[in-house]
XYZ file of C-alpha atoms in Angstrom:
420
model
C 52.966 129.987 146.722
C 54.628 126.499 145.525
C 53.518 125.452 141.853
C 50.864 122.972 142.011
C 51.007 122.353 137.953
C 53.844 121.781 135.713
C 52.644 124.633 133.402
C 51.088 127.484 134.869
C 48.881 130.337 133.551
C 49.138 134.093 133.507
C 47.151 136.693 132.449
C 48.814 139.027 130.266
C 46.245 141.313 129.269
C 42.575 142.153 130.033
C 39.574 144.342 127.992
C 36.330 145.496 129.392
C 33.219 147.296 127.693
C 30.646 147.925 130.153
C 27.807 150.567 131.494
C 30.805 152.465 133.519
C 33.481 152.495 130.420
C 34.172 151.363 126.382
C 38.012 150.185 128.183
C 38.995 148.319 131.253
C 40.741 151.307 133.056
C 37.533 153.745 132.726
C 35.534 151.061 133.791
C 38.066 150.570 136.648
C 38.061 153.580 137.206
C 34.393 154.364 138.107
C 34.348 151.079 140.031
C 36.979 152.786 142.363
C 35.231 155.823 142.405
C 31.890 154.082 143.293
C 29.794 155.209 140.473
C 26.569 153.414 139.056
C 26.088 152.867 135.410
C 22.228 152.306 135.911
C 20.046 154.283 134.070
C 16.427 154.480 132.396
C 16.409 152.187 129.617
C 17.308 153.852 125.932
C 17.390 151.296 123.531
C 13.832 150.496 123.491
C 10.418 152.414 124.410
C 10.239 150.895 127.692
C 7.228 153.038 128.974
C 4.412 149.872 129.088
C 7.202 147.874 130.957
C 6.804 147.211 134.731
C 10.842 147.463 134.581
C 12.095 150.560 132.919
C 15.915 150.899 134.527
C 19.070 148.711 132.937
C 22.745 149.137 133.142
C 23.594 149.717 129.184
C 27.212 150.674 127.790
C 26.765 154.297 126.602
C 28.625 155.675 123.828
C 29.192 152.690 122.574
C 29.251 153.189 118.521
C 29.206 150.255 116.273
C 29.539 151.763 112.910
C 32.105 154.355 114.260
C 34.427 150.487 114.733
C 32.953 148.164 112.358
C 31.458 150.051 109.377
C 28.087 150.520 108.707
C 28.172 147.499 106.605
C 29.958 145.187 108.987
C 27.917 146.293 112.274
C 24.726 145.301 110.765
C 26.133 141.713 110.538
C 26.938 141.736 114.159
C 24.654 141.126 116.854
C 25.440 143.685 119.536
C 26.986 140.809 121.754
C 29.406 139.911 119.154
C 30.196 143.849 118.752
C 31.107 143.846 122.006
C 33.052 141.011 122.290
C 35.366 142.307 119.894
C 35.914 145.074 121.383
C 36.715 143.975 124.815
C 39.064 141.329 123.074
C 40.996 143.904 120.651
C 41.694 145.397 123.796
C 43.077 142.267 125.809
C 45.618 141.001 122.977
C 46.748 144.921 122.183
C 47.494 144.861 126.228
C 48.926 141.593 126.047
C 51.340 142.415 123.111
C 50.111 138.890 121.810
C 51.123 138.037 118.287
C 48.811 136.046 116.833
C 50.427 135.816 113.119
C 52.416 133.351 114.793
C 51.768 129.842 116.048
C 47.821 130.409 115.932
C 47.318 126.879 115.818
C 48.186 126.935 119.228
C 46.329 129.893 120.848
C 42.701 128.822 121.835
C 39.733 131.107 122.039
C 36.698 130.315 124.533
C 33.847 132.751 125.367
C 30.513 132.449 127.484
C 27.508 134.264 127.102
C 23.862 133.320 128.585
C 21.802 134.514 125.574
C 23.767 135.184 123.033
C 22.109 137.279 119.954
C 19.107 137.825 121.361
C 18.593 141.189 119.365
C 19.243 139.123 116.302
C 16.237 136.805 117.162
C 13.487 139.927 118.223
C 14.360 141.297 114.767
C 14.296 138.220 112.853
C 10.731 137.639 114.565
C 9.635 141.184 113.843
C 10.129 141.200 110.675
C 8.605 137.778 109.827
C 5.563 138.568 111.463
C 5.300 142.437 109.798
C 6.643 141.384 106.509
C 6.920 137.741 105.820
C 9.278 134.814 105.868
C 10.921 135.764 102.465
C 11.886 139.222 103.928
C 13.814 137.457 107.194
C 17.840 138.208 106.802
C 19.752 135.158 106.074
C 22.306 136.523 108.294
C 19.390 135.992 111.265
C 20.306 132.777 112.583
C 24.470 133.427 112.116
C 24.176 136.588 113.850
C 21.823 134.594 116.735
C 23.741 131.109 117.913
C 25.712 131.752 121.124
C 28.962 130.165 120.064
C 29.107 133.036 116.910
C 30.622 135.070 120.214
C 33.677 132.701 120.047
C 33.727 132.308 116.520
C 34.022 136.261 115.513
C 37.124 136.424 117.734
C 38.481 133.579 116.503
C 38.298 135.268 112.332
C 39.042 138.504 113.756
C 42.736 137.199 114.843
C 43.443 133.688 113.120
C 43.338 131.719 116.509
C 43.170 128.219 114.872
C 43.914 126.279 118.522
C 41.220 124.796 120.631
C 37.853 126.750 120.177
C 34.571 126.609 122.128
C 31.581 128.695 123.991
C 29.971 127.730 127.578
C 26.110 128.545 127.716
C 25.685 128.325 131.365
C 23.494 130.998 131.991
C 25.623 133.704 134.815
C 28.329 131.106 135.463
C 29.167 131.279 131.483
C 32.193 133.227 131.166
C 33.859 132.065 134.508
C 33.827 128.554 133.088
C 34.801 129.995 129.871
C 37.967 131.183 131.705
C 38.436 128.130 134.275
C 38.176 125.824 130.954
C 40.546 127.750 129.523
C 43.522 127.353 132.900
C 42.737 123.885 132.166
C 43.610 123.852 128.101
C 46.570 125.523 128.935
C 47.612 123.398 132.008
C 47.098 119.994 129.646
C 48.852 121.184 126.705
C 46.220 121.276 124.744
C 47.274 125.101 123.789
C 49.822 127.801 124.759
C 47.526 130.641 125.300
C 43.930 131.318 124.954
C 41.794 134.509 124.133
C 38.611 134.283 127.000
C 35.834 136.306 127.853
C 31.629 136.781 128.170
C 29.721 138.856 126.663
C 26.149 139.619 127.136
C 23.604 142.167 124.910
C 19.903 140.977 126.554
C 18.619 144.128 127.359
C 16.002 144.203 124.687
C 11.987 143.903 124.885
C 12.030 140.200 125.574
C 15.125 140.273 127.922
C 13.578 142.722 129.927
C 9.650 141.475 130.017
C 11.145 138.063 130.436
C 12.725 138.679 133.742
C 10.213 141.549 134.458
C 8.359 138.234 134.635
C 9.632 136.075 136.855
C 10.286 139.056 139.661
C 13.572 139.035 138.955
C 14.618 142.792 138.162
C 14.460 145.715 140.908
C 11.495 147.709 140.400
C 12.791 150.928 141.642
C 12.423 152.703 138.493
C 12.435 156.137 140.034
C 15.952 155.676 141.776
C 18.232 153.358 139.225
C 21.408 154.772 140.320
C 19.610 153.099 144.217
C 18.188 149.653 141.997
C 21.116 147.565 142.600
C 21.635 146.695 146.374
C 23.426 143.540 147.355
C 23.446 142.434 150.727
C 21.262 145.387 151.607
C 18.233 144.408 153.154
C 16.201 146.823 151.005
C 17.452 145.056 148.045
C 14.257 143.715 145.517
C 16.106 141.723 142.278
C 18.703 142.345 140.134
C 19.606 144.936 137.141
C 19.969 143.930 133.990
C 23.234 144.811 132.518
C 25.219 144.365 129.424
C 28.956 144.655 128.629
C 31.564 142.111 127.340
C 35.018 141.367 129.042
C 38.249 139.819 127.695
C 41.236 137.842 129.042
C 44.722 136.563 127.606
C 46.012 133.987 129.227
C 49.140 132.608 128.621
C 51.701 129.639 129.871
C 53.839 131.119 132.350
C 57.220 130.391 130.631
C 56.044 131.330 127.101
C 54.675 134.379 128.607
C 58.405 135.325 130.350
C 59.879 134.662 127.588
C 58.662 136.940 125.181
C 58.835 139.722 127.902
C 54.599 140.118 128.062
C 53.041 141.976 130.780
C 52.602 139.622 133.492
C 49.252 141.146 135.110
C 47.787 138.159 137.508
C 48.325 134.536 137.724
C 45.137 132.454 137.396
C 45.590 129.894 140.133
C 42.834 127.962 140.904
C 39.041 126.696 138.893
C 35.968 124.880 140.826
C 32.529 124.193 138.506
C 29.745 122.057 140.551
C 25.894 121.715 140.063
C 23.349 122.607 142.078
C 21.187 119.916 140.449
C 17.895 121.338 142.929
C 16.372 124.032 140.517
C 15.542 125.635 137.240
C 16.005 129.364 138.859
C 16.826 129.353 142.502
C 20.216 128.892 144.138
C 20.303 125.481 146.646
C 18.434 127.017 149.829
C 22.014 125.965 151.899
C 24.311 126.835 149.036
C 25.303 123.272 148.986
C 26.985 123.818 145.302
C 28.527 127.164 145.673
C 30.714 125.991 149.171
C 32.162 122.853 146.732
C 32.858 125.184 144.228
C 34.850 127.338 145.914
C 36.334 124.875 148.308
C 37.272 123.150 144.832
C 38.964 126.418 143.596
C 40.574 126.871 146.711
C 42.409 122.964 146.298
C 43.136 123.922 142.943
C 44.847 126.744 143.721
C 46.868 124.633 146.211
C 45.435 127.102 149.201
C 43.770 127.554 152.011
C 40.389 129.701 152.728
C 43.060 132.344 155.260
C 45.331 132.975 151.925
C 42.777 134.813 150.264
C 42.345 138.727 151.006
C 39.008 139.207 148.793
C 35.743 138.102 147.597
C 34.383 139.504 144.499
C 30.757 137.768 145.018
C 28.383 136.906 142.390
C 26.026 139.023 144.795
C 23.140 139.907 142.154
C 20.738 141.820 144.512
C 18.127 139.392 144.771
C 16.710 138.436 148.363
C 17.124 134.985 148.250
C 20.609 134.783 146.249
C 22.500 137.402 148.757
C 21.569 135.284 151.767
C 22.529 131.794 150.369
C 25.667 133.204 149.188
C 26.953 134.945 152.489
C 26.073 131.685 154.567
C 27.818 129.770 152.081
C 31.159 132.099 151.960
C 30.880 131.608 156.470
C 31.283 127.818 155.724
C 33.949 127.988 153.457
C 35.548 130.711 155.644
C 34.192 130.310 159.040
C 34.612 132.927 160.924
C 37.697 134.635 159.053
C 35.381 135.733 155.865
C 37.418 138.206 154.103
C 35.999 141.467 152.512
C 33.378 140.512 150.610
C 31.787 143.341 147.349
C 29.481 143.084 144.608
C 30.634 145.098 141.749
C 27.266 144.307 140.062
C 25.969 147.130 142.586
C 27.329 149.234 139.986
C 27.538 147.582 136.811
C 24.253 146.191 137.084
C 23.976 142.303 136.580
C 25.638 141.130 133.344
C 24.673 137.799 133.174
C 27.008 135.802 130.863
C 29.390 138.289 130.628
C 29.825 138.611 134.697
C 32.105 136.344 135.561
C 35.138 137.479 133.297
C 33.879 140.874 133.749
C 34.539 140.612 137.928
C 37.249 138.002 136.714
C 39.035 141.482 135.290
C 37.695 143.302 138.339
C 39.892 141.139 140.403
C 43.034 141.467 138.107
C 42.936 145.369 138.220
C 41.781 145.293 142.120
C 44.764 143.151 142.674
C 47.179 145.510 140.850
C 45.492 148.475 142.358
C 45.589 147.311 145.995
C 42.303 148.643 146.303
C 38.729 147.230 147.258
C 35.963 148.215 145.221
C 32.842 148.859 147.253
C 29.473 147.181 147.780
C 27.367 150.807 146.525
C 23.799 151.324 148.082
C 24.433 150.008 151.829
C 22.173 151.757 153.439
C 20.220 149.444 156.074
C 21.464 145.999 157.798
C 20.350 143.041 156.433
C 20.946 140.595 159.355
C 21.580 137.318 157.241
C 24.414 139.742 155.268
C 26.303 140.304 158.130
C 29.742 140.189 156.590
C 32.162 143.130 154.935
C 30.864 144.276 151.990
C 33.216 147.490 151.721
C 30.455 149.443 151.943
C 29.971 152.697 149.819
C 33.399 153.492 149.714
C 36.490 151.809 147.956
C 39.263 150.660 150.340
C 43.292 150.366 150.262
C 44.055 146.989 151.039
C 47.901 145.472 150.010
C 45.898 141.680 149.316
C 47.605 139.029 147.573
C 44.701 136.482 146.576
C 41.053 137.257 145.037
C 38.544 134.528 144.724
C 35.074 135.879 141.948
C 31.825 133.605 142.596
C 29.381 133.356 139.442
C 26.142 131.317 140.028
C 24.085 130.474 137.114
C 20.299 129.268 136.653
C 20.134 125.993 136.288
C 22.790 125.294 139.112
C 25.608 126.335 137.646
C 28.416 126.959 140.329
C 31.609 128.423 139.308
C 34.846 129.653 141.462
C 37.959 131.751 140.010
C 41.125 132.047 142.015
C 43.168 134.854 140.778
C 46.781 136.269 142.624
C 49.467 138.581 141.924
C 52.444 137.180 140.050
C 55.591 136.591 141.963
C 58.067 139.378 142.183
C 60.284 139.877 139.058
C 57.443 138.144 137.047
C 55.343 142.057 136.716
C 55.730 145.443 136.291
C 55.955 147.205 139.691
C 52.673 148.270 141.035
């Protein structure tokens, strides 16, 4: 693949906490190994709720990594964003003592501290205004994602958080190619996180008929592209990404995982909720990632799809990947079968999917396949992951409001990575 930008961007290490793993390789690892993380809901009494299933992180144990004092100063989103980035910049070897004014940081997330907020209400309406925590609205604002990894290592370079519902965190990494690609900074520290499953998260998209109802089979709940399929789960999780300029990255001798090659973002501009009936914005996306990346729809091996489980959002999306790809659509999966649906955390969370897919030469599956859908007619890996030596992944998110976003991710060139 020729250059198409003077400075191009690597990713030199990646962190995941999700329902199938507190680290990236666990999490990887029961991706491979086709396992859901969907359970009955614990963190809440969720026995009056018409939705009682969620994909949470298990094990997960704030005051076991933060302190007790610390943790209760951190909405769980913010907990987990930490986490997930610790884990990216100890992978990366990044030193960020040195030249922080040039190392960016930019997260997404849909909701941000939503737990924050249900507490802060709670206890004004039990108690009384004077009893609300000042840390309430601090602990609540989206952007206190970004700002928390920005303390926790110095970065002093560009700093910023996308709210853009599901497409959050794939911006929040295609924003971030672009920083590094203009100058603007030498590396960034990227990611999503999400923490909505709470009583509002889950009676708010309870609903709209958004969330599978299959309560008695949650392992079953999340079905993309099957035609059985009845909404999405709600997951949570957090994912992080360093990305580096490819010549500063060389030359300290990082880990050269993946090179980020290509970024598309269009609106929808038809809806409040559902996806353009002819995918209209998602095709321009990723025919704009695709031109970004300097490549053509045959060069990619791949597809991680947004692919959320709901009826109408599986069908617009495979007719829009068949006009991008006619009829050479390349294996298409939905690792939200399995991680459930992590909103504003998804798209760096399957953006980290593709990195480890890519260095694994191995296609996670599509779980739950079990009858035909006849508008999904494409290769969804069913049930089973699959060897496959691919070069090129491209990762949809699709957010409400019309929020389109395409990621083009590849291997490095040889000599540029550790043998795989």
């Amino acid at each position: 693949m020729s250059p198409m930008f003077e400075r191009r961007v690597v990713i030199t290490g990646v962190g995941a906490v999700s329902p199938l793993g507190l680290d990236a390789s666990s999490t990887w690892a029961a991706l491979a190994a086709g396992r859901s993380g969907v359970k009955k809901i614990s963190r809440f009494d969720a026995s009056g709720f018409p939705v009682r299933i969620a994909a949470e992180v298990d094990g997960f144990d704030p005051e076991g990594v933060f302190g007790r004092r610390r943790a209760k100063h951190l909405d769980r989103v913010s907990q987990l964003a930490l986490v997930a980035a610790a884990e990216a910049v100890s992978a990366a070897g990044l030193d960020t003592s040195a030249g922080a004014e040039r190392i960016g940081t930019v997260w997404g997330t849909g909701i941000g501290g939503i737990g924050a907020l249900e507490e802060g209400m709670e206890v004004l309406n039990q108690r009384g205004p004077e009893w609300v925590s000042p840390y309430t609205l601090p602990m609540m604002i989206p952007n206190m994602v970004t700002g928390h990894v920005a303390m926790e290592w110095g970065l002093r370079g560009y700093s910023s958080c996308t709210v853009t519902a599901c497409s959050a965190s794939a911006q929040a990494v295609g924003e971030s190619l672009d920083l590094i690609r203009a100058g603007r900074v030498d590396a960034v520290v990227c990611g999503g996180a999400e923490a909505g499953i709470t009583r509002v998260g889950v009676a708010g998209f309870a609903a709209m008929k958004a969330l599978s109802t299959r309560n008695d089979d949650p392992e079953g709940a999340s079905r993309p592209f099957d035609a059985g399929r009845d909404g999405f789960v709600m997951g949570e999780g957090a994912a992080a990404l360093v990305l580096e300029e490819r010549d500063r990255a060389l030359a300290r001798g990082a880990p050269i995982l993946a090179e980020l090659l290509g970024y598309g973002a269009t609106s929808d501009a038809f809806h409040m909720t559902q996806p353009h009936p002819e995918g209209e914005g998602a095709v321009r996306a990723m025919r704009a990632a695709l031109a970004d990346a300097g490549l053509e729809p045959g060069d990619v091996g791949y597809i991680n799809a947004h692919g959320t489980s709901t009826p109408p959002n599986d069908r617009i999306e495979t007719y829009a990947l068949k006009q991008v790809f006619t009829d050479k659509v390349p294996p298409v999966s939905s690792t939200k079968s399995m991680t459930g649906h992590t909103l504003g955390a998804a798209g760096a969370l399957e953006a980290v999917v593709c990195v480890l897919a890519l260095n694994a030469a191995t296609l996670p599956p599509t779980i739950n396949q079990e009858t035909p859908d006849p508008d999904c007619d494409l290769d969804y890996v069913a049930n089973a992951s699959r060897p496959s030596d691919f070069g090129v992944a491209l990762t949809n998110s699709f957010g409400f409001g019309g929020h389109n976003a395409s990621l083009v991710i590849g291997l490095p060139e040889p000599g540029a990575a550790p043998p795989r």
